[in-house]
Amino acid sequence: MASSVKQYIWTARFFSFLYLCIALVGSYVVIYGPPANLLESQKLPIPIEPKQWFWFILSIALMTVLFLATLWSSFFPRDKGYFLIHFIAKLLSAAGFVYLFLKQEKYAFYLLTANIELFIGVFFLALFLRAYFSHTSLKSTGQSITQS
């Protein structure tokens, strides 16, 4: 297997694990509530109002979808569909945070998060293109992608 394909596979698996952890922590907070000591010290901004819980649950669903898309992308690195789900989600998330920064209050956290989301999307795009073109060059030379 080409090293660029291996790199893409392991990076996708790392991010799928990360998304799963975020979804599990979010699910825990929804089911059991945030730990009391975090609320008292106000170190963790947990949405408390019912209208905000709606969006919190949707974000858990997004993390679960990203977990599955990146995990399946690592199992099927030649399939562009799983990569595109992840890439489009990152671009839309970055655009949403830029919009919030421009139209809402000017929190630096919005720009920081937009940059992180954009970096992850571009990073995955670079890895995917490198693995994809590595795979197509292997096909043109007659080698198998599964050969070490």
mmCIF file of N, CA and C in Angstrom:
data_model
loop_
_atom_site.group_PDB
_atom_site.id
_atom_site.type_symbol
_atom_site.label_atom_id
_atom_site.label_comp_id
_atom_site.label_asym_id
_atom_site.label_seq_id
_atom_site.Cartn_x
_atom_site.Cartn_y
_atom_site.Cartn_z
ATOM 1 N N MET A 1 0.858 -1.179 0.000
ATOM 2 C CA MET A 1 0.000 0.000 0.000
ATOM 3 C C MET A 1 0.897 1.234 0.000
ATOM 4 N N ALA A 2 0.533 2.206 -0.777
ATOM 5 C CA ALA A 2 1.318 3.438 -0.855
ATOM 6 C C ALA A 2 1.292 4.153 0.494
ATOM 7 N N SER A 3 2.413 4.803 0.826
ATOM 8 C CA SER A 3 2.502 5.476 2.131
ATOM 9 C C SER A 3 1.483 6.607 2.255
ATOM 10 N N SER A 4 1.175 7.273 1.138
ATOM 11 C CA SER A 4 0.192 8.358 1.204
ATOM 12 C C SER A 4 -1.201 7.819 1.513
ATOM 13 N N VAL A 5 -1.507 6.629 1.026
ATOM 14 C CA VAL A 5 -2.804 6.013 1.327
ATOM 15 C C VAL A 5 -2.851 5.612 2.799
ATOM 16 N N LYS A 6 -1.763 5.038 3.298
ATOM 17 C CA LYS A 6 -1.698 4.676 4.724
ATOM 18 C C LYS A 6 -1.854 5.914 5.605
ATOM 19 N N GLN A 7 -1.187 6.987 5.211
ATOM 20 C CA GLN A 7 -1.270 8.228 5.974
ATOM 21 C C GLN A 7 -2.705 8.742 6.009
ATOM 22 N N TYR A 8 -3.386 8.698 4.882
ATOM 23 C CA TYR A 8 -4.783 9.126 4.828
ATOM 24 C C TYR A 8 -5.645 8.228 5.711
ATOM 25 N N ILE A 9 -5.439 6.931 5.627
ATOM 26 C CA ILE A 9 -6.247 5.974 6.398
ATOM 27 C C ILE A 9 -6.091 6.222 7.893
ATOM 28 N N TRP A 10 -4.864 6.365 8.371
ATOM 29 C CA TRP A 10 -4.653 6.534 9.815
ATOM 30 C C TRP A 10 -5.096 7.896 10.310
ATOM 31 N N THR A 11 -4.962 8.910 9.467
ATOM 32 C CA THR A 11 -5.463 10.227 9.858
ATOM 33 C C THR A 11 -6.983 10.215 9.949
ATOM 34 N N ALA A 12 -7.629 9.578 8.982
ATOM 35 C CA ALA A 12 -9.095 9.473 9.015
ATOM 36 C C ALA A 12 -9.547 8.695 10.247
ATOM 37 N N ARG A 13 -8.836 7.644 10.596
ATOM 38 C CA ARG A 13 -9.212 6.870 11.787
ATOM 39 C C ARG A 13 -9.015 7.676 13.064
ATOM 40 N N PHE A 14 -7.954 8.475 13.123
ATOM 41 C CA PHE A 14 -7.744 9.332 14.290
ATOM 42 C C PHE A 14 -8.894 10.325 14.436
ATOM 43 N N PHE A 15 -9.258 10.995 13.331
ATOM 44 C CA PHE A 15 -10.334 11.970 13.417
ATOM 45 C C PHE A 15 -11.681 11.299 13.691
ATOM 46 N N SER A 16 -11.887 10.093 13.177
ATOM 47 C CA SER A 16 -13.152 9.414 13.481
ATOM 48 C C SER A 16 -13.239 9.104 14.973
ATOM 49 N N PHE A 17 -12.112 8.723 15.571
ATOM 50 C CA PHE A 17 -12.090 8.494 17.020
ATOM 51 C C PHE A 17 -12.361 9.788 17.775
ATOM 52 N N LEU A 18 -11.770 10.886 17.309
ATOM 53 C CA LEU A 18 -11.987 12.188 17.935
ATOM 54 C C LEU A 18 -13.459 12.587 17.870
ATOM 55 N N TYR A 19 -14.091 12.420 16.708
ATOM 56 C CA TYR A 19 -15.505 12.762 16.564
ATOM 57 C C TYR A 19 -16.379 11.864 17.438
ATOM 58 N N LEU A 20 -16.022 10.595 17.550
ATOM 59 C CA LEU A 20 -16.777 9.695 18.415
ATOM 60 C C LEU A 20 -16.687 10.154 19.871
ATOM 61 N N CYS A 21 -15.503 10.550 20.312
ATOM 62 C CA CYS A 21 -15.345 11.038 21.693
ATOM 63 C C CYS A 21 -16.185 12.283 21.936
ATOM 64 N N ILE A 22 -16.183 13.202 20.977
ATOM 65 C CA ILE A 22 -16.988 14.418 21.127
ATOM 66 C C ILE A 22 -18.469 14.072 21.201
ATOM 67 N N ALA A 23 -18.911 13.143 20.358
ATOM 68 C CA ALA A 23 -20.321 12.743 20.373
ATOM 69 C C ALA A 23 -20.681 12.056 21.688
ATOM 70 N N LEU A 24 -19.789 11.228 22.203
ATOM 71 C CA LEU A 24 -20.076 10.538 23.471
ATOM 72 C C LEU A 24 -20.117 11.507 24.644
ATOM 73 N N VAL A 25 -19.190 12.442 24.683
ATOM 74 C CA VAL A 25 -19.203 13.440 25.764
ATOM 75 C C VAL A 25 -20.469 14.289 25.659
ATOM 76 N N GLY A 26 -20.815 14.702 24.445
ATOM 77 C CA GLY A 26 -22.045 15.477 24.259
ATOM 78 C C GLY A 26 -23.279 14.704 24.668
ATOM 79 N N SER A 27 -23.324 13.419 24.334
ATOM 80 C CA SER A 27 -24.462 12.585 24.733
ATOM 81 C C SER A 27 -24.535 12.455 26.244
ATOM 82 N N TYR A 28 -23.396 12.317 26.888
ATOM 83 C CA TYR A 28 -23.364 12.239 28.346
ATOM 84 C C TYR A 28 -23.948 13.508 28.962
ATOM 85 N N VAL A 29 -23.549 14.652 28.426
ATOM 86 C CA VAL A 29 -24.035 15.931 28.962
ATOM 87 C C VAL A 29 -25.536 16.054 28.759
ATOM 88 N N VAL A 30 -26.043 15.603 27.605
ATOM 89 C CA VAL A 30 -27.480 15.671 27.349
ATOM 90 C C VAL A 30 -28.238 14.760 28.307
ATOM 91 N N ILE A 31 -27.741 13.552 28.522
ATOM 92 C CA ILE A 31 -28.462 12.578 29.352
ATOM 93 C C ILE A 31 -28.336 12.905 30.840
ATOM 94 N N TYR A 32 -27.120 13.147 31.314
ATOM 95 C CA TYR A 32 -26.889 13.304 32.743
ATOM 96 C C TYR A 32 -26.699 14.755 33.179
ATOM 97 N N GLY A 33 -26.550 15.650 32.232
ATOM 98 C CA GLY A 33 -26.296 17.045 32.573
ATOM 99 C C GLY A 33 -24.814 17.263 32.803
ATOM 100 N N PRO A 34 -24.399 18.509 32.734
ATOM 101 C CA PRO A 34 -22.979 18.786 32.964
ATOM 102 C C PRO A 34 -22.626 18.581 34.430
ATOM 103 N N PRO A 35 -21.388 18.224 34.703
ATOM 104 C CA PRO A 35 -20.976 18.086 36.095
ATOM 105 C C PRO A 35 -21.202 19.390 36.859
ATOM 106 N N ALA A 36 -21.686 19.275 38.078
ATOM 107 C CA ALA A 36 -22.071 20.449 38.872
ATOM 108 C C ALA A 36 -20.892 21.386 39.131
ATOM 109 N N ASN A 37 -19.716 20.829 39.364
ATOM 110 C CA ASN A 37 -18.577 21.703 39.668
ATOM 111 C C ASN A 37 -18.176 22.546 38.465
ATOM 112 N N LEU A 38 -18.415 22.083 37.247
ATOM 113 C CA LEU A 38 -18.110 22.886 36.064
ATOM 114 C C LEU A 38 -19.103 24.038 35.914
ATOM 115 N N LEU A 39 -20.363 23.772 36.264
ATOM 116 C CA LEU A 39 -21.357 24.839 36.187
ATOM 117 C C LEU A 39 -21.121 25.904 37.242
ATOM 118 N N GLU A 40 -20.741 25.461 38.439
ATOM 119 C CA GLU A 40 -20.506 26.419 39.514
ATOM 120 C C GLU A 40 -19.319 27.323 39.210
ATOM 121 N N SER A 41 -18.256 26.749 38.655
ATOM 122 C CA SER A 41 -17.081 27.568 38.354
ATOM 123 C C SER A 41 -17.215 28.269 37.002
ATOM 124 N N GLN A 42 -18.191 27.881 36.217
ATOM 125 C CA GLN A 42 -18.476 28.437 34.899
ATOM 126 C C GLN A 42 -17.266 28.354 33.977
ATOM 127 N N LYS A 43 -16.514 27.245 34.082
ATOM 128 C CA LYS A 43 -15.386 27.038 33.177
ATOM 129 C C LYS A 43 -15.834 26.429 31.849
ATOM 130 N N LEU A 44 -16.988 25.807 31.853
ATOM 131 C CA LEU A 44 -17.473 25.157 30.637
ATOM 132 C C LEU A 44 -18.804 25.779 30.241
ATOM 133 N N PRO A 45 -18.867 26.454 29.101
ATOM 134 C CA PRO A 45 -20.131 27.093 28.700
ATOM 135 C C PRO A 45 -21.116 26.073 28.128
ATOM 136 N N ILE A 46 -21.921 25.486 28.982
ATOM 137 C CA ILE A 46 -22.919 24.512 28.558
ATOM 138 C C ILE A 46 -24.242 25.243 28.346
ATOM 139 N N PRO A 47 -24.878 25.032 27.190
ATOM 140 C CA PRO A 47 -26.175 25.687 26.981
ATOM 141 C C PRO A 47 -27.219 25.126 27.945
ATOM 142 N N ILE A 48 -27.913 26.002 28.616
ATOM 143 C CA ILE A 48 -28.878 25.580 29.628
ATOM 144 C C ILE A 48 -30.311 25.779 29.143
ATOM 145 N N GLU A 49 -30.551 26.803 28.345
ATOM 146 C CA GLU A 49 -31.913 27.084 27.907
ATOM 147 C C GLU A 49 -32.401 25.988 26.960
ATOM 148 N N PRO A 50 -33.699 25.632 27.045
ATOM 149 C CA PRO A 50 -34.222 24.557 26.198
ATOM 150 C C PRO A 50 -34.029 24.794 24.700
ATOM 151 N N LYS A 51 -34.112 26.024 24.238
ATOM 152 C CA LYS A 51 -33.950 26.267 22.805
ATOM 153 C C LYS A 51 -32.513 25.982 22.363
ATOM 154 N N GLN A 52 -31.556 26.108 23.273
ATOM 155 C CA GLN A 52 -30.179 25.805 22.926
ATOM 156 C C GLN A 52 -29.890 24.309 22.954
ATOM 157 N N TRP A 53 -30.625 23.549 23.757
ATOM 158 C CA TRP A 53 -30.442 22.101 23.782
ATOM 159 C C TRP A 53 -30.773 21.494 22.425
ATOM 160 N N PHE A 54 -31.722 22.073 21.715
ATOM 161 C CA PHE A 54 -32.091 21.586 20.384
ATOM 162 C C PHE A 54 -30.861 21.561 19.477
ATOM 163 N N TRP A 55 -30.104 22.650 19.446
ATOM 164 C CA TRP A 55 -28.929 22.729 18.584
ATOM 165 C C TRP A 55 -27.793 21.868 19.115
ATOM 166 N N PHE A 56 -27.726 21.713 20.408
ATOM 167 C CA PHE A 56 -26.698 20.867 21.006
ATOM 168 C C PHE A 56 -26.889 19.415 20.570
ATOM 169 N N ILE A 57 -28.122 18.957 20.557
ATOM 170 C CA ILE A 57 -28.411 17.587 20.125
ATOM 171 C C ILE A 57 -28.106 17.418 18.641
ATOM 172 N N LEU A 58 -28.424 18.436 17.836
ATOM 173 C CA LEU A 58 -28.088 18.356 16.418
ATOM 174 C C LEU A 58 -26.574 18.313 16.204
ATOM 175 N N SER A 59 -25.821 19.003 17.037
ATOM 176 C CA SER A 59 -24.365 18.957 16.897
ATOM 177 C C SER A 59 -23.818 17.577 17.257
ATOM 178 N N ILE A 60 -24.457 16.901 18.194
ATOM 179 C CA ILE A 60 -24.064 15.530 18.513
ATOM 180 C C ILE A 60 -24.328 14.631 17.309
ATOM 181 N N ALA A 61 -25.456 14.846 16.637
ATOM 182 C CA ALA A 61 -25.758 14.067 15.435
ATOM 183 C C ALA A 61 -24.712 14.327 14.344
ATOM 184 N N LEU A 62 -24.300 15.576 14.190
ATOM 185 C CA LEU A 62 -23.267 15.900 13.202
ATOM 186 C C LEU A 62 -21.966 15.191 13.543
ATOM 187 N N MET A 63 -21.567 15.191 14.796
ATOM 188 C CA MET A 63 -20.327 14.510 15.182
ATOM 189 C C MET A 63 -20.418 13.012 14.905
ATOM 190 N N THR A 64 -21.599 12.437 15.097
ATOM 191 C CA THR A 64 -21.782 11.020 14.812
ATOM 192 C C THR A 64 -21.663 10.757 13.312
ATOM 193 N N VAL A 65 -22.246 11.604 12.493
ATOM 194 C CA VAL A 65 -22.141 11.449 11.036
ATOM 195 C C VAL A 65 -20.684 11.625 10.595
ATOM 196 N N LEU A 66 -19.990 12.611 11.151
ATOM 197 C CA LEU A 66 -18.585 12.795 10.811
ATOM 198 C C LEU A 66 -17.750 11.599 11.257
ATOM 199 N N PHE A 67 -18.083 11.041 12.404
ATOM 200 C CA PHE A 67 -17.396 9.827 12.866
ATOM 201 C C PHE A 67 -17.554 8.708 11.843
ATOM 202 N N LEU A 68 -18.790 8.458 11.411
ATOM 203 C CA LEU A 68 -19.022 7.377 10.452
ATOM 204 C C LEU A 68 -18.398 7.668 9.090
ATOM 205 N N ALA A 69 -18.495 8.909 8.630
ATOM 206 C CA ALA A 69 -17.931 9.256 7.318
ATOM 207 C C ALA A 69 -16.413 9.090 7.311
ATOM 208 N N THR A 70 -15.745 9.561 8.344
ATOM 209 C CA THR A 70 -14.287 9.435 8.358
ATOM 210 C C THR A 70 -13.855 7.996 8.608
ATOM 211 N N LEU A 71 -14.610 7.261 9.405
ATOM 212 C CA LEU A 71 -14.275 5.849 9.620
ATOM 213 C C LEU A 71 -14.436 5.070 8.317
ATOM 214 N N TRP A 72 -15.556 5.239 7.623
ATOM 215 C CA TRP A 72 -15.759 4.547 6.348
ATOM 216 C C TRP A 72 -14.769 5.022 5.302
ATOM 217 N N SER A 73 -14.390 6.295 5.371
ATOM 218 C CA SER A 73 -13.389 6.811 4.452
ATOM 219 C C SER A 73 -12.048 6.111 4.666
ATOM 220 N N SER A 74 -11.749 5.768 5.907
ATOM 221 C CA SER A 74 -10.490 5.058 6.165
ATOM 222 C C SER A 74 -10.563 3.606 5.695
ATOM 223 N N PHE A 75 -11.744 3.023 5.685
ATOM 224 C CA PHE A 75 -11.889 1.656 5.175
ATOM 225 C C PHE A 75 -11.926 1.611 3.655
ATOM 226 N N PHE A 76 -12.452 2.663 3.039
ATOM 227 C CA PHE A 76 -12.589 2.730 1.580
ATOM 228 C C PHE A 76 -11.941 4.021 1.074
ATOM 229 N N PRO A 77 -10.604 4.108 1.096
ATOM 230 C CA PRO A 77 -9.942 5.370 0.741
ATOM 231 C C PRO A 77 -10.134 5.777 -0.723
ATOM 232 N N ARG A 78 -10.546 4.842 -1.579
ATOM 233 C CA ARG A 78 -10.755 5.189 -2.988
ATOM 234 C C ARG A 78 -12.116 5.824 -3.239
ATOM 235 N N ASP A 79 -13.019 5.718 -2.297
ATOM 236 C CA ASP A 79 -14.377 6.241 -2.459
ATOM 237 C C ASP A 79 -14.407 7.725 -2.096
ATOM 238 N N LYS A 80 -14.751 8.562 -3.064
ATOM 239 C CA LYS A 80 -14.745 10.014 -2.845
ATOM 240 C C LYS A 80 -15.928 10.481 -2.005
ATOM 241 N N GLY A 81 -17.009 9.716 -1.968
ATOM 242 C CA GLY A 81 -18.226 10.150 -1.282
ATOM 243 C C GLY A 81 -18.041 10.383 0.201
ATOM 244 N N TYR A 82 -17.360 9.464 0.874
ATOM 245 C CA TYR A 82 -17.161 9.609 2.314
ATOM 246 C C TYR A 82 -16.265 10.808 2.618
ATOM 247 N N PHE A 83 -15.251 10.995 1.781
ATOM 248 C CA PHE A 83 -14.387 12.168 1.952
ATOM 249 C C PHE A 83 -15.183 13.454 1.761
ATOM 250 N N LEU A 84 -16.037 13.495 0.742
ATOM 251 C CA LEU A 84 -16.791 14.714 0.443
ATOM 252 C C LEU A 84 -17.736 15.100 1.584
ATOM 253 N N ILE A 85 -18.334 14.111 2.243
ATOM 254 C CA ILE A 85 -19.195 14.398 3.398
ATOM 255 C C ILE A 85 -18.397 15.158 4.452
ATOM 256 N N HIS A 86 -17.217 14.662 4.752
ATOM 257 C CA HIS A 86 -16.367 15.273 5.766
ATOM 258 C C HIS A 86 -15.892 16.651 5.318
ATOM 259 N N PHE A 87 -15.454 16.765 4.066
ATOM 260 C CA PHE A 87 -14.908 18.014 3.556
ATOM 261 C C PHE A 87 -15.968 19.114 3.510
ATOM 262 N N ILE A 88 -17.145 18.796 3.016
ATOM 263 C CA ILE A 88 -18.221 19.793 2.929
ATOM 264 C C ILE A 88 -18.668 20.224 4.319
ATOM 265 N N ALA A 89 -18.737 19.284 5.259
ATOM 266 C CA ALA A 89 -19.109 19.643 6.638
ATOM 267 C C ALA A 89 -18.107 20.625 7.235
ATOM 268 N N LYS A 90 -16.830 20.416 6.974
ATOM 269 C CA LYS A 90 -15.809 21.319 7.507
ATOM 270 C C LYS A 90 -15.901 22.699 6.857
ATOM 271 N N LEU A 91 -16.117 22.749 5.537
ATOM 272 C CA LEU A 91 -16.233 24.040 4.860
ATOM 273 C C LEU A 91 -17.453 24.818 5.340
ATOM 274 N N LEU A 92 -18.585 24.130 5.478
ATOM 275 C CA LEU A 92 -19.792 24.809 5.954
ATOM 276 C C LEU A 92 -19.646 25.267 7.399
ATOM 277 N N SER A 93 -18.997 24.477 8.201
ATOM 278 C CA SER A 93 -18.776 24.861 9.589
ATOM 279 C C SER A 93 -17.882 26.101 9.667
ATOM 280 N N ALA A 94 -16.815 26.117 8.881
ATOM 281 C CA ALA A 94 -15.929 27.291 8.871
ATOM 282 C C ALA A 94 -16.679 28.522 8.380
ATOM 283 N N ALA A 95 -17.469 28.363 7.330
ATOM 284 C CA ALA A 95 -18.249 29.497 6.809
ATOM 285 C C ALA A 95 -19.255 29.991 7.848
ATOM 286 N N GLY A 96 -19.861 29.075 8.584
ATOM 287 C CA GLY A 96 -20.814 29.458 9.620
ATOM 288 C C GLY A 96 -20.161 30.265 10.734
ATOM 289 N N PHE A 97 -18.968 29.876 11.136
ATOM 290 C CA PHE A 97 -18.284 30.623 12.187
ATOM 291 C C PHE A 97 -17.818 31.987 11.709
ATOM 292 N N VAL A 98 -17.400 32.072 10.452
ATOM 293 C CA VAL A 98 -17.041 33.391 9.901
ATOM 294 C C VAL A 98 -18.272 34.279 9.861
ATOM 295 N N TYR A 99 -19.412 33.716 9.458
ATOM 296 C CA TYR A 99 -20.664 34.476 9.426
ATOM 297 C C TYR A 99 -21.028 34.974 10.827
ATOM 298 N N LEU A 100 -20.924 34.101 11.822
ATOM 299 C CA LEU A 100 -21.217 34.513 13.202
ATOM 300 C C LEU A 100 -20.299 35.645 13.648
ATOM 301 N N PHE A 101 -19.024 35.554 13.272
ATOM 302 C CA PHE A 101 -18.094 36.612 13.644
ATOM 303 C C PHE A 101 -18.469 37.944 12.988
ATOM 304 N N LEU A 102 -18.879 37.891 11.734
ATOM 305 C CA LEU A 102 -19.195 39.119 11.008
ATOM 306 C C LEU A 102 -20.542 39.710 11.405
ATOM 307 N N LYS A 103 -21.533 38.867 11.701
ATOM 308 C CA LYS A 103 -22.893 39.351 11.944
ATOM 309 C C LYS A 103 -23.294 39.404 13.414
ATOM 310 N N GLN A 104 -22.643 38.618 14.240
ATOM 311 C CA GLN A 104 -22.975 38.615 15.672
ATOM 312 C C GLN A 104 -21.886 39.385 16.412
ATOM 313 N N GLU A 105 -21.711 39.030 17.659
ATOM 314 C CA GLU A 105 -20.655 39.676 18.440
ATOM 315 C C GLU A 105 -19.289 39.199 17.959
ATOM 316 N N LYS A 106 -18.308 40.032 18.078
ATOM 317 C CA LYS A 106 -16.975 39.767 17.536
ATOM 318 C C LYS A 106 -16.140 38.944 18.515
ATOM 319 N N TYR A 107 -16.513 37.693 18.702
ATOM 320 C CA TYR A 107 -15.748 36.806 19.570
ATOM 321 C C TYR A 107 -14.581 36.220 18.785
ATOM 322 N N ALA A 108 -13.396 36.269 19.359
ATOM 323 C CA ALA A 108 -12.221 35.692 18.710
ATOM 324 C C ALA A 108 -12.372 34.177 18.563
ATOM 325 N N PHE A 109 -13.167 33.585 19.452
ATOM 326 C CA PHE A 109 -13.398 32.141 19.394
ATOM 327 C C PHE A 109 -14.029 31.737 18.060
ATOM 328 N N TYR A 110 -14.893 32.585 17.502
ATOM 329 C CA TYR A 110 -15.499 32.282 16.206
ATOM 330 C C TYR A 110 -14.435 32.170 15.118
ATOM 331 N N LEU A 111 -13.514 33.122 15.094
ATOM 332 C CA LEU A 111 -12.450 33.076 14.081
ATOM 333 C C LEU A 111 -11.486 31.924 14.328
ATOM 334 N N LEU A 112 -11.173 31.657 15.577
ATOM 335 C CA LEU A 112 -10.295 30.537 15.897
ATOM 336 C C LEU A 112 -10.919 29.223 15.429
ATOM 337 N N THR A 113 -12.190 29.025 15.736
ATOM 338 C CA THR A 113 -12.872 27.800 15.337
ATOM 339 C C THR A 113 -12.982 27.698 13.820
ATOM 340 N N ALA A 114 -13.253 28.804 13.142
ATOM 341 C CA ALA A 114 -13.310 28.797 11.680
ATOM 342 C C ALA A 114 -11.965 28.391 11.093
ATOM 343 N N ASN A 115 -10.893 28.916 11.648
ATOM 344 C CA ASN A 115 -9.563 28.546 11.158
ATOM 345 C C ASN A 115 -9.245 27.082 11.409
ATOM 346 N N ILE A 116 -9.635 26.565 12.565
ATOM 347 C CA ILE A 116 -9.398 25.149 12.866
ATOM 348 C C ILE A 116 -10.194 24.271 11.908
ATOM 349 N N GLU A 117 -11.458 24.598 11.698
ATOM 350 C CA GLU A 117 -12.293 23.806 10.787
ATOM 351 C C GLU A 117 -11.746 23.861 9.357
ATOM 352 N N LEU A 118 -11.341 25.036 8.925
ATOM 353 C CA LEU A 118 -10.786 25.187 7.581
ATOM 354 C C LEU A 118 -9.467 24.427 7.453
ATOM 355 N N PHE A 119 -8.639 24.483 8.479
ATOM 356 C CA PHE A 119 -7.381 23.739 8.455
ATOM 357 C C PHE A 119 -7.635 22.239 8.336
ATOM 358 N N ILE A 120 -8.574 21.723 9.131
ATOM 359 C CA ILE A 120 -8.875 20.287 9.063
ATOM 360 C C ILE A 120 -9.377 19.919 7.672
ATOM 361 N N GLY A 121 -10.251 20.741 7.094
ATOM 362 C CA GLY A 121 -10.769 20.463 5.757
ATOM 363 C C GLY A 121 -9.686 20.474 4.698
ATOM 364 N N VAL A 122 -8.822 21.481 4.721
ATOM 365 C CA VAL A 122 -7.744 21.573 3.729
ATOM 366 C C VAL A 122 -6.711 20.472 3.955
ATOM 367 N N PHE A 123 -6.442 20.150 5.205
ATOM 368 C CA PHE A 123 -5.519 19.065 5.536
ATOM 369 C C PHE A 123 -6.026 17.741 4.965
ATOM 370 N N PHE A 124 -7.306 17.452 5.180
ATOM 371 C CA PHE A 124 -7.885 16.226 4.638
ATOM 372 C C PHE A 124 -7.915 16.251 3.116
ATOM 373 N N LEU A 125 -8.179 17.407 2.534
ATOM 374 C CA LEU A 125 -8.165 17.522 1.074
ATOM 375 C C LEU A 125 -6.776 17.187 0.531
ATOM 376 N N ALA A 126 -5.742 17.731 1.148
ATOM 377 C CA ALA A 126 -4.376 17.449 0.698
ATOM 378 C C ALA A 126 -4.052 15.964 0.828
ATOM 379 N N LEU A 127 -4.404 15.362 1.974
ATOM 380 C CA LEU A 127 -4.142 13.932 2.159
ATOM 381 C C LEU A 127 -4.932 13.091 1.174
ATOM 382 N N PHE A 128 -6.199 13.463 0.965
ATOM 383 C CA PHE A 128 -7.025 12.691 0.049
ATOM 384 C C PHE A 128 -6.487 12.773 -1.377
ATOM 385 N N LEU A 129 -6.145 13.981 -1.841
ATOM 386 C CA LEU A 129 -5.634 14.134 -3.202
ATOM 387 C C LEU A 129 -4.313 13.395 -3.382
ATOM 388 N N ARG A 130 -3.476 13.464 -2.366
ATOM 389 C CA ARG A 130 -2.198 12.742 -2.437
ATOM 390 C C ARG A 130 -2.423 11.238 -2.520
ATOM 391 N N ALA A 131 -3.329 10.728 -1.694
ATOM 392 C CA ALA A 131 -3.629 9.293 -1.723
ATOM 393 C C ALA A 131 -4.329 8.907 -3.026
ATOM 394 N N TYR A 132 -5.240 9.758 -3.489
ATOM 395 C CA TYR A 132 -5.992 9.467 -4.710
ATOM 396 C C TYR A 132 -5.059 9.408 -5.915
ATOM 397 N N PHE A 133 -4.182 10.404 -6.047
ATOM 398 C CA PHE A 133 -3.279 10.405 -7.195
ATOM 399 C C PHE A 133 -2.204 9.339 -7.072
ATOM 400 N N SER A 134 -1.831 8.998 -5.855
ATOM 401 C CA SER A 134 -0.912 7.890 -5.645
ATOM 402 C C SER A 134 -1.566 6.592 -6.109
ATOM 403 N N HIS A 135 -2.850 6.448 -5.795
ATOM 404 C CA HIS A 135 -3.582 5.244 -6.203
ATOM 405 C C HIS A 135 -3.731 5.186 -7.718
ATOM 406 N N THR A 136 -4.053 6.309 -8.364
ATOM 407 C CA THR A 136 -4.223 6.288 -9.819
ATOM 408 C C THR A 136 -2.896 6.040 -10.522
ATOM 409 N N SER A 137 -1.783 6.522 -9.956
ATOM 410 C CA SER A 137 -0.492 6.235 -10.580
ATOM 411 C C SER A 137 -0.126 4.767 -10.393
ATOM 412 N N LEU A 138 -0.520 4.159 -9.279
ATOM 413 C CA LEU A 138 -0.296 2.730 -9.099
ATOM 414 C C LEU A 138 -1.112 1.926 -10.098
ATOM 415 N N LYS A 139 -2.356 2.365 -10.359
ATOM 416 C CA LYS A 139 -3.194 1.658 -11.319
ATOM 417 C C LYS A 139 -2.601 1.729 -12.719
ATOM 418 N N SER A 140 -2.048 2.885 -13.084
ATOM 419 C CA SER A 140 -1.499 3.039 -14.441
ATOM 420 C C SER A 140 -0.233 2.207 -14.633
ATOM 421 N N THR A 141 0.499 1.898 -13.536
ATOM 422 C CA THR A 141 1.696 1.073 -13.657
ATOM 423 C C THR A 141 1.381 -0.401 -13.455
ATOM 424 N N GLY A 142 0.147 -0.730 -13.118
ATOM 425 C CA GLY A 142 -0.250 -2.115 -12.963
ATOM 426 C C GLY A 142 -0.037 -2.669 -11.576
ATOM 427 N N GLN A 143 0.415 -1.865 -10.620
ATOM 428 C CA GLN A 143 0.612 -2.325 -9.265
ATOM 429 C C GLN A 143 -0.691 -2.317 -8.498
ATOM 430 N N SER A 144 -0.754 -3.106 -7.451
ATOM 431 C CA SER A 144 -1.948 -3.157 -6.615
ATOM 432 C C SER A 144 -1.784 -2.182 -5.456
ATOM 433 N N ILE A 145 -2.895 -1.565 -5.061
ATOM 434 C CA ILE A 145 -2.850 -0.631 -3.928
ATOM 435 C C ILE A 145 -2.623 -1.360 -2.607
ATOM 436 N N THR A 146 -2.905 -2.650 -2.564
ATOM 437 C CA THR A 146 -2.763 -3.399 -1.323
ATOM 438 C C THR A 146 -1.368 -3.984 -1.166
ATOM 439 N N GLN A 147 -0.500 -3.842 -2.165
ATOM 440 C CA GLN A 147 0.864 -4.328 -2.016
ATOM 441 C C GLN A 147 1.646 -3.415 -1.083
ATOM 442 N N SER A 148 2.496 -3.998 -0.259
ATOM 443 C CA SER A 148 3.302 -3.192 0.656
ATOM 444 C C SER A 148 4.487 -2.610 -0.053
#
